[in-house]
C-alpha positions as MATLAB code, in Angstrom:
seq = 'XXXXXXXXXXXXXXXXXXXXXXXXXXXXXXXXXXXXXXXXXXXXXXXXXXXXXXXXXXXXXXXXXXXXXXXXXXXXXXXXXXXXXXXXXXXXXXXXXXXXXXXXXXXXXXXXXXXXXXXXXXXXXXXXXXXXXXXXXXXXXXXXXXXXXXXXXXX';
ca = [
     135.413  129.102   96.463;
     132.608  129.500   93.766;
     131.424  126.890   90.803;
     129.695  128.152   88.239;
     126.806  126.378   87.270;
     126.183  126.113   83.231;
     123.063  124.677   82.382;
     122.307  123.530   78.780;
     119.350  122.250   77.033;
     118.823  120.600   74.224;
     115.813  122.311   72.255;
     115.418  118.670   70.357;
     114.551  117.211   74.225;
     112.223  120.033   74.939;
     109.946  120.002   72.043;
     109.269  116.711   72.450;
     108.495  116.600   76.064;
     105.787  119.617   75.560;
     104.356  116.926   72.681;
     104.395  114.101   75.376;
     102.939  116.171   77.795;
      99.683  114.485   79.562;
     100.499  111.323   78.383;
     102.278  108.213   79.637;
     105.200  106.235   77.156;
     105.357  102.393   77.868;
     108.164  100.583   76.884;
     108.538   96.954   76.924;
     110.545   94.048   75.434;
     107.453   92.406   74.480;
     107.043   91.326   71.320;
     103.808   92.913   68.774;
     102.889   88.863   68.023;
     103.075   88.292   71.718;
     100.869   90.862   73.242;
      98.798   94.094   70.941;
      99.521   97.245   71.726;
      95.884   97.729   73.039;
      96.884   94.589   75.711;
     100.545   95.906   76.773;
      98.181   99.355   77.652;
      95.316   97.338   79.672;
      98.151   95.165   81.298;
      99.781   98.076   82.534;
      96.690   99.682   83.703;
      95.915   96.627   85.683;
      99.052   96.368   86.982;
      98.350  100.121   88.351;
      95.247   98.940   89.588;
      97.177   96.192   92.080;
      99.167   99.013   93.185;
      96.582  101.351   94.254;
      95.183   98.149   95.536;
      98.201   98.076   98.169;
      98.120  101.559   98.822;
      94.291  101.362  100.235;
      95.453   98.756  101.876;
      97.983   99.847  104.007;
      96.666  103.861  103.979;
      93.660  105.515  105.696;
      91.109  103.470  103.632;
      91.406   99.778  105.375;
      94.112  100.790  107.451;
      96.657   97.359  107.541;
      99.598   98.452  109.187;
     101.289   96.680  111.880;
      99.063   95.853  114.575;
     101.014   94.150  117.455;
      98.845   91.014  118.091;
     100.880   88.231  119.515;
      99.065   85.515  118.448;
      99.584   84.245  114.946;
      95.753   83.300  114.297;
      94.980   87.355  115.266;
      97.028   88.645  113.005;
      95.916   86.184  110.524;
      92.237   87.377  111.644;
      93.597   91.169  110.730;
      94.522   90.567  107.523;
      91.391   88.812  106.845;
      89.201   91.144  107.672;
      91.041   94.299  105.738;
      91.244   91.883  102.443;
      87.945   90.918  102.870;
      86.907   95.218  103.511;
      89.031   95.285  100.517;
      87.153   93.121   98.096;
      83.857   94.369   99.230;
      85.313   98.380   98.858;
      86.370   96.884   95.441;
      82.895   95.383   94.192;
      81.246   98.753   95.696;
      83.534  100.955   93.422;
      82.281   99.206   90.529;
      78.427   99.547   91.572;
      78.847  102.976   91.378;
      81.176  103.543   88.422;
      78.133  105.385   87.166;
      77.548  107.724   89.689;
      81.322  108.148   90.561;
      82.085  109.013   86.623;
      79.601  111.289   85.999;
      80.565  114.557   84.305;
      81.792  117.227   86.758;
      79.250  119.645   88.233;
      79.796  122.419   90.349;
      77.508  121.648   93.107;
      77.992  118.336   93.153;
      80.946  115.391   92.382;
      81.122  112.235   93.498;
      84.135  110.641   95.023;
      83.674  107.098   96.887;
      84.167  109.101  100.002;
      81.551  111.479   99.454;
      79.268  108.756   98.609;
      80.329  106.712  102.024;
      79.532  110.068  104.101;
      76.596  110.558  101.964;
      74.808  107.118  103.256;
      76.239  107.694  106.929;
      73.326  109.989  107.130;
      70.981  107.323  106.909;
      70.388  106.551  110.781;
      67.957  103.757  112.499;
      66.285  104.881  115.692;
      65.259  102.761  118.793;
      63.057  104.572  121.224;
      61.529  102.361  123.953;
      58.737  104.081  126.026;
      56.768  102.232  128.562;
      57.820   99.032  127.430;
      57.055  100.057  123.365;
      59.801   99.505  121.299;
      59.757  102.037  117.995;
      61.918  101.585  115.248;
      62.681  104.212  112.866;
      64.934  104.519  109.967;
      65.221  107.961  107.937;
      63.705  108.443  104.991;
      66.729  108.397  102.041;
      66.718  111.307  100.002;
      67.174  110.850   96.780;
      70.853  110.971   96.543;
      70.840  108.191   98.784;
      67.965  106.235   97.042;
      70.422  107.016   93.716;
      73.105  105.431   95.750;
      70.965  102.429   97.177;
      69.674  101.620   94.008;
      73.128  101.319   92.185;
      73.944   98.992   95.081;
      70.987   96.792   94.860;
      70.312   97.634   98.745;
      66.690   98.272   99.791;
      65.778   99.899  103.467;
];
């Protein structure tokens, strides 16, 4: 047995979905007095922001998932600790909104991971020889003084 398939479009639809293209329609029930146009937009944008909020959470970034701790005040400890990575992942994106929106260059753009592996390279030394202790911490380039200094973080 064989259906044929018939596929129609409506040329109205299409036209107006290549003008719509790149941007986002939001539709609400809320009145104009209520709420401005300019605060439905930032609402909604915030509202994106929890989201991807929830998704670091429970992704490769903090990594809360279920961990199988039997004791309620572990678990408790957990989720602590990742909201608490959270809000301190959160106040470092902001620190370096400057570097992490600059303009795209070719040998060089910023993510927050990128600037995470960046300062990894930073290493302290211990070196004990004969009962002297030495303690050495690598010079920063200047990426990493860049970084440092929008983080308000001496070495």
């Amino acid at each position: 047995r064989h259906h044929k398939v018939v596929w129609s479009f409506n040329c109205d639809a299409i036209q107006r979905a290549k003008r719509l293209a790149g941007y986002y329609v939001i539709v609400s029930n809320v009145k104009p007095e209520v709420m401005s146009c300019e605060e439905l937009v930032r609402s909604y944008k915030s509202l994106m922001q929890v989201e991807q909020a929830f998704k670091n959470l429970k992704t490769v970034k903090l990594e809360i998932r279920p961990i199988y701790h039997r004791l309620d005040k572990r678990i408790k400890a957990h989720v602590f600790l990742c909201m608490l990575a959270y809000y301190v992942w959160w106040h470092m994106q902001k620190l370096l909104a400057p570097l992490i929106n600059e303009p795209y260059r070719k040998d060089r753009h910023w993510s927050f991971d990128q600037v995470v592996k960046t300062l990894k390279q930073i290493t302290k030394n211990r070196v004990v020889m004969n009962g002297v202790e030495v303690v050495k911490i690598t010079d920063p380039s200047n990426e990493q003084n860049k970084i440092l200094s929008l983080l308000g973080v001496a070495i």
